[in-house]
Amino acid sequence: MDLKEKLKTILIAELNLEDMRPEDIVDADPLFVEGLGLDSLDAVELVMLLQKHFGIELKSMEDGRPAFASINALAAFIEARQQA
Amino acid sequence: MRITVQGVGAVGGFGCGVAALAQALAQGGAPSFPADPAPLDRFVPKRTQRRLDRFSRLAVLAAHLALEDAGALGDDPERLAVVVASGYGATGTTLAMIDSILESGDACTSPIHFAGSLHNTPAAHLSILLGAKGPSLTVSQFELSVPSALMAAQLWLDQGRVDRVLFGAVDEKSELNDYLWERRAELERPLGPAGAACGEGAAFFLLSSRDEPASPYCTLDAVSTGRGPAPGQPYPGLVLLDGGADDLPGRRLTPLWGCMPAAPAFDLAAAAVLIRQGAEERVDCLARTEDGDFGLIRLGPCRR
Amino acid sequence: MTARAVPVSGLGCISAAGPDLEACMASMFRGERAPAPPVRFSSSHPVRYPVFEVPDFAEPPELLRTAALLLRAAGEALADAGLDRDQLAGLRVGACIGTTVGSAMNNEAFCREFRTGGRPAMAPMDRILRSNPAAALARAWGLTGPCQTIVNACSSGTDAVGLGASWIEAGLCDLVLAGGADELGRITYNGFISMRIAAPGPCLPFDRDREGLNLGEGAAVLVLEAPELLRRRRARARAFVLGYGSSCDAYHNTAPSPDGAGLERAILEALAAGGLDRAQVAFVNAHGTSTPDNDRVEAQVLARMLPGVPFLSTKGYTGHTLGAAGAIEAAFTVASLERGLIPGCAGFRSADPELGAEPVRENTALRGAVALSQSLAFGGNNAVLALGLGERP
């Protein structure tokens, strides 16, 4: 499974997006407010999930802001952190 | 000023809705678990439900059923309070939160499960879904949660702080409860009467001090809690007993709903149904603990 | 004074700021505070988030720490009111207590054993079942009146005092022991950290650089008394509960409504219940957790509704004590009214222009005999008490 596919599966399972399948999530669409419509509680859960599934530790929520723009942004963020 | 029960909603091992509860009352039969919150789809869009854990779904479903039963869905919530009772809280979500720590370490505690494990989460969801900005209260008093919380509902109506209260109780059956149930039975200190199973579910009511157009189930005449013998004995009509010794005449309905701290709310629903059907004129619901505490709810007929 | 004013005849409090109310007030007026990483439990977080533990307090093995803290505060309050067991025996005495942790069915060791295939012994669960705060208080003092444990998250303590007062007003009780209690524990600690609202350093309520809260623990109890009983006993009220207001934001589970409409509604209800004018408010003990969201909303509401009225958060001295907070802060509010002085807001250094208001920096003399103590909770509850100075010299 590629990274973006894995991210979508994780989001659906852990954020309880019960009525969605991975193919319903568009890579470039916003995750927060619009698009998927995630909120502040999802944001902190996502920070934890980055730690749990990818070993990435975010020092502050601000650090994560660019990553949370879309699936594309999230995948790019993870790849950059894992290569560092 | 009289307080009436305008609507009843319930979901549990007997099924979903006041009709299912009335049928279980009439025909008996053992409850089947887990209780199913799927009928919530009728009231709340699936996407909106994602933040609701099972515990909250059961409560929110029963609450909406009560409002629907009262013909009050969509009414202005301006003078509405929300009062919820639970004995154990969201044990399933609490366990899930602890699991997140046990499985992946402190840094992987799930914030969603943590927020969900707070006792007042169902009340919060109801306020948000209904746009109810009035007072909200959640009470956790183990077996006396229901009468204790109902005291607050009655007080707020008597004081005129609000003129309607969406009142209910919910308890969830998780692996933790099942283990406690089993272990206590082994130790010969059972958590419930012989013949009853460990239960779950939610029962909600729309209480009102208004002059409502619809015909109510019954009146709420008195609620009291304390220690020692419960007041008002001997009771003139049917007595529904929960917990305590078998030293008083009365019926125990726990085998119909399963045993849980919220069970007195199902007894309350049964009492309302029986009074409306004309089968009983007055019903007293008496919950007692092993330590000698009591919670008494007295219901009467609706004749003006 | 309206007919509904409910006398407060005794107070008891234990927190990180001190083992009793006098000690708490003295240390706050000296500007002392000691947030530190937890000692009673450990965690594997790389950052050692500070907390406010109650030092030198060990709970008995049969009770949860929350219940034990509550009993300590209750003992002080009853002694302060001049009431002993024998006197209570003939009266209708209720217990109305707020908590969060004290009602949670969680015990990590028990669950770990359960999850790894063990069959854990019942002792930890029995301890939880025995430690419902209001019930444990009633049992310890032989109380026979109504018993209620309120679990409204962070507003529980304020709600308990307000509701307890209404039991007196309704003639249900001669006395009500109203208050709150909560203990610090690993699970709560981990939970708040996971929500990214715990500060890595000492909390800075209403400050421009605030990052989050510090957790705390403690308990407080107010003895609420029917006026007829107070007269019969020839006792004096230290304070009066003049009014109580509460509301729900109906906005989000964990974030407060940005417009503060819920808090405004609760403040108006508390004032109206007491027949009070805003001009009578001498100060406000704010919720002031030091999170960016809470402090912004709260300060903006205070600036709008009570401009120029001094306010502070005492959480810089005690941490956020969750279900106990509203009760501890009600006790502090009474003690401040008695002294005509409020402590400076510990942790506040630089004003945040976005807030439109700033708390008092130093100990500040008061003008007036009425104060508000308010709490905002997860779940969107807002609860406000209007407290008035009593008659005890």
Short mmCIF file of N, CA and C in Angstrom, two decimals, chain A residues 41, chain B residues 111 114-115 118 120-121 124, chain C residues 151-155 191-192 195 197 213 252-256 287 291 320 322 376-381:
data_model
loop_
_atom_site.label_atom_id
_atom_site.label_comp_id
_atom_site.label_asym_id
_atom_site.label_seq_id
_atom_site.Cartn_x
_atom_site.Cartn_y
_atom_site.Cartn_z
N LEU A 41 -10.26 18.89 17.31
CA LEU A 41 -10.03 17.64 18.05
C LEU A 41 -9.40 16.60 17.11
N PRO B 111 -6.50 11.53 22.08
CA PRO B 111 -7.28 12.65 22.60
C PRO B 111 -8.77 12.52 22.35
N PHE B 114 -10.02 10.27 24.97
CA PHE B 114 -9.97 10.95 26.26
C PHE B 114 -11.17 11.90 26.40
N ALA B 115 -11.39 12.73 25.39
CA ALA B 115 -12.52 13.67 25.42
C ALA B 115 -13.84 12.90 25.52
N LEU B 118 -15.19 11.52 29.09
CA LEU B 118 -15.78 12.39 30.11
C LEU B 118 -17.27 12.08 30.25
N ASN B 120 -19.80 13.83 30.90
CA ASN B 120 -20.83 14.75 30.38
C ASN B 120 -20.84 14.85 28.86
N THR B 121 -20.14 13.94 28.18
CA THR B 121 -20.09 13.99 26.72
C THR B 121 -21.47 13.80 26.07
N ALA B 124 -23.35 16.99 26.32
CA ALA B 124 -22.76 18.00 25.43
C ALA B 124 -23.23 17.77 23.99
N VAL C 151 -20.89 15.46 37.49
CA VAL C 151 -19.76 15.21 36.61
C VAL C 151 -19.91 16.07 35.36
N ASN C 152 -19.85 17.35 35.55
CA ASN C 152 -19.95 18.33 34.46
C ASN C 152 -18.57 18.82 34.03
N ALA C 153 -17.60 17.96 34.06
CA ALA C 153 -16.22 18.33 33.72
C ALA C 153 -15.78 19.54 34.56
N CYS C 154 -15.13 20.50 33.95
CA CYS C 154 -14.46 21.56 34.72
C CYS C 154 -15.39 22.54 35.43
N SER C 155 -16.70 22.47 35.20
CA SER C 155 -17.58 23.38 35.93
C SER C 155 -18.26 22.68 37.10
N GLY C 191 -3.98 12.36 29.10
CA GLY C 191 -5.11 12.84 28.31
C GLY C 191 -4.98 14.31 27.93
N PHE C 192 -4.68 15.16 28.91
CA PHE C 192 -4.57 16.59 28.61
C PHE C 192 -3.36 16.88 27.73
N MET C 195 -4.18 16.22 24.19
CA MET C 195 -5.01 17.25 23.59
C MET C 195 -4.22 18.51 23.29
N ILE C 197 -3.03 20.76 25.19
CA ILE C 197 -3.37 21.97 25.94
C ILE C 197 -2.63 22.07 27.27
N LEU C 213 -2.41 24.80 29.99
CA LEU C 213 -2.67 24.71 31.43
C LEU C 213 -1.66 23.82 32.13
N HIS C 252 -19.18 23.07 20.60
CA HIS C 252 -18.18 22.02 20.31
C HIS C 252 -17.84 21.32 21.62
N ASN C 253 -17.40 20.05 21.50
CA ASN C 253 -17.08 19.28 22.70
C ASN C 253 -15.94 19.80 23.54
N THR C 254 -14.94 20.39 22.87
CA THR C 254 -13.76 20.76 23.65
C THR C 254 -13.36 22.22 23.47
N ALA C 255 -13.86 22.88 22.45
CA ALA C 255 -13.50 24.28 22.25
C ALA C 255 -14.64 25.19 22.71
N PRO C 256 -14.33 26.28 23.42
CA PRO C 256 -15.41 27.19 23.84
C PRO C 256 -15.94 27.98 22.65
N HIS C 287 -12.04 31.66 35.38
CA HIS C 287 -11.63 30.28 35.14
C HIS C 287 -10.14 30.26 34.78
N THR C 291 -5.13 28.45 28.72
CA THR C 291 -5.11 27.98 27.33
C THR C 291 -5.41 29.18 26.43
N HIS C 320 -5.00 23.63 37.34
CA HIS C 320 -6.41 23.41 37.03
C HIS C 320 -6.85 22.14 37.75
N LEU C 322 -9.75 20.78 37.90
CA LEU C 322 -10.87 20.09 37.24
C LEU C 322 -12.17 20.16 38.05
N LEU C 376 -15.63 27.46 33.07
CA LEU C 376 -16.04 27.05 31.72
C LEU C 376 -15.54 25.62 31.53
N ALA C 377 -16.37 24.76 30.96
CA ALA C 377 -16.00 23.34 30.94
C ALA C 377 -15.97 22.75 29.54
N PHE C 378 -15.22 21.64 29.40
CA PHE C 378 -15.33 20.78 28.23
C PHE C 378 -16.79 20.37 28.15
N GLY C 379 -17.32 20.34 26.94
CA GLY C 379 -18.73 20.04 26.79
C GLY C 379 -19.52 21.32 26.65
N GLY C 380 -18.85 22.47 26.90
CA GLY C 380 -19.49 23.76 26.66
C GLY C 380 -20.27 24.33 27.82
N ASN C 381 -20.15 23.73 29.02
CA ASN C 381 -20.86 24.30 30.18
C ASN C 381 -20.19 25.56 30.67
#
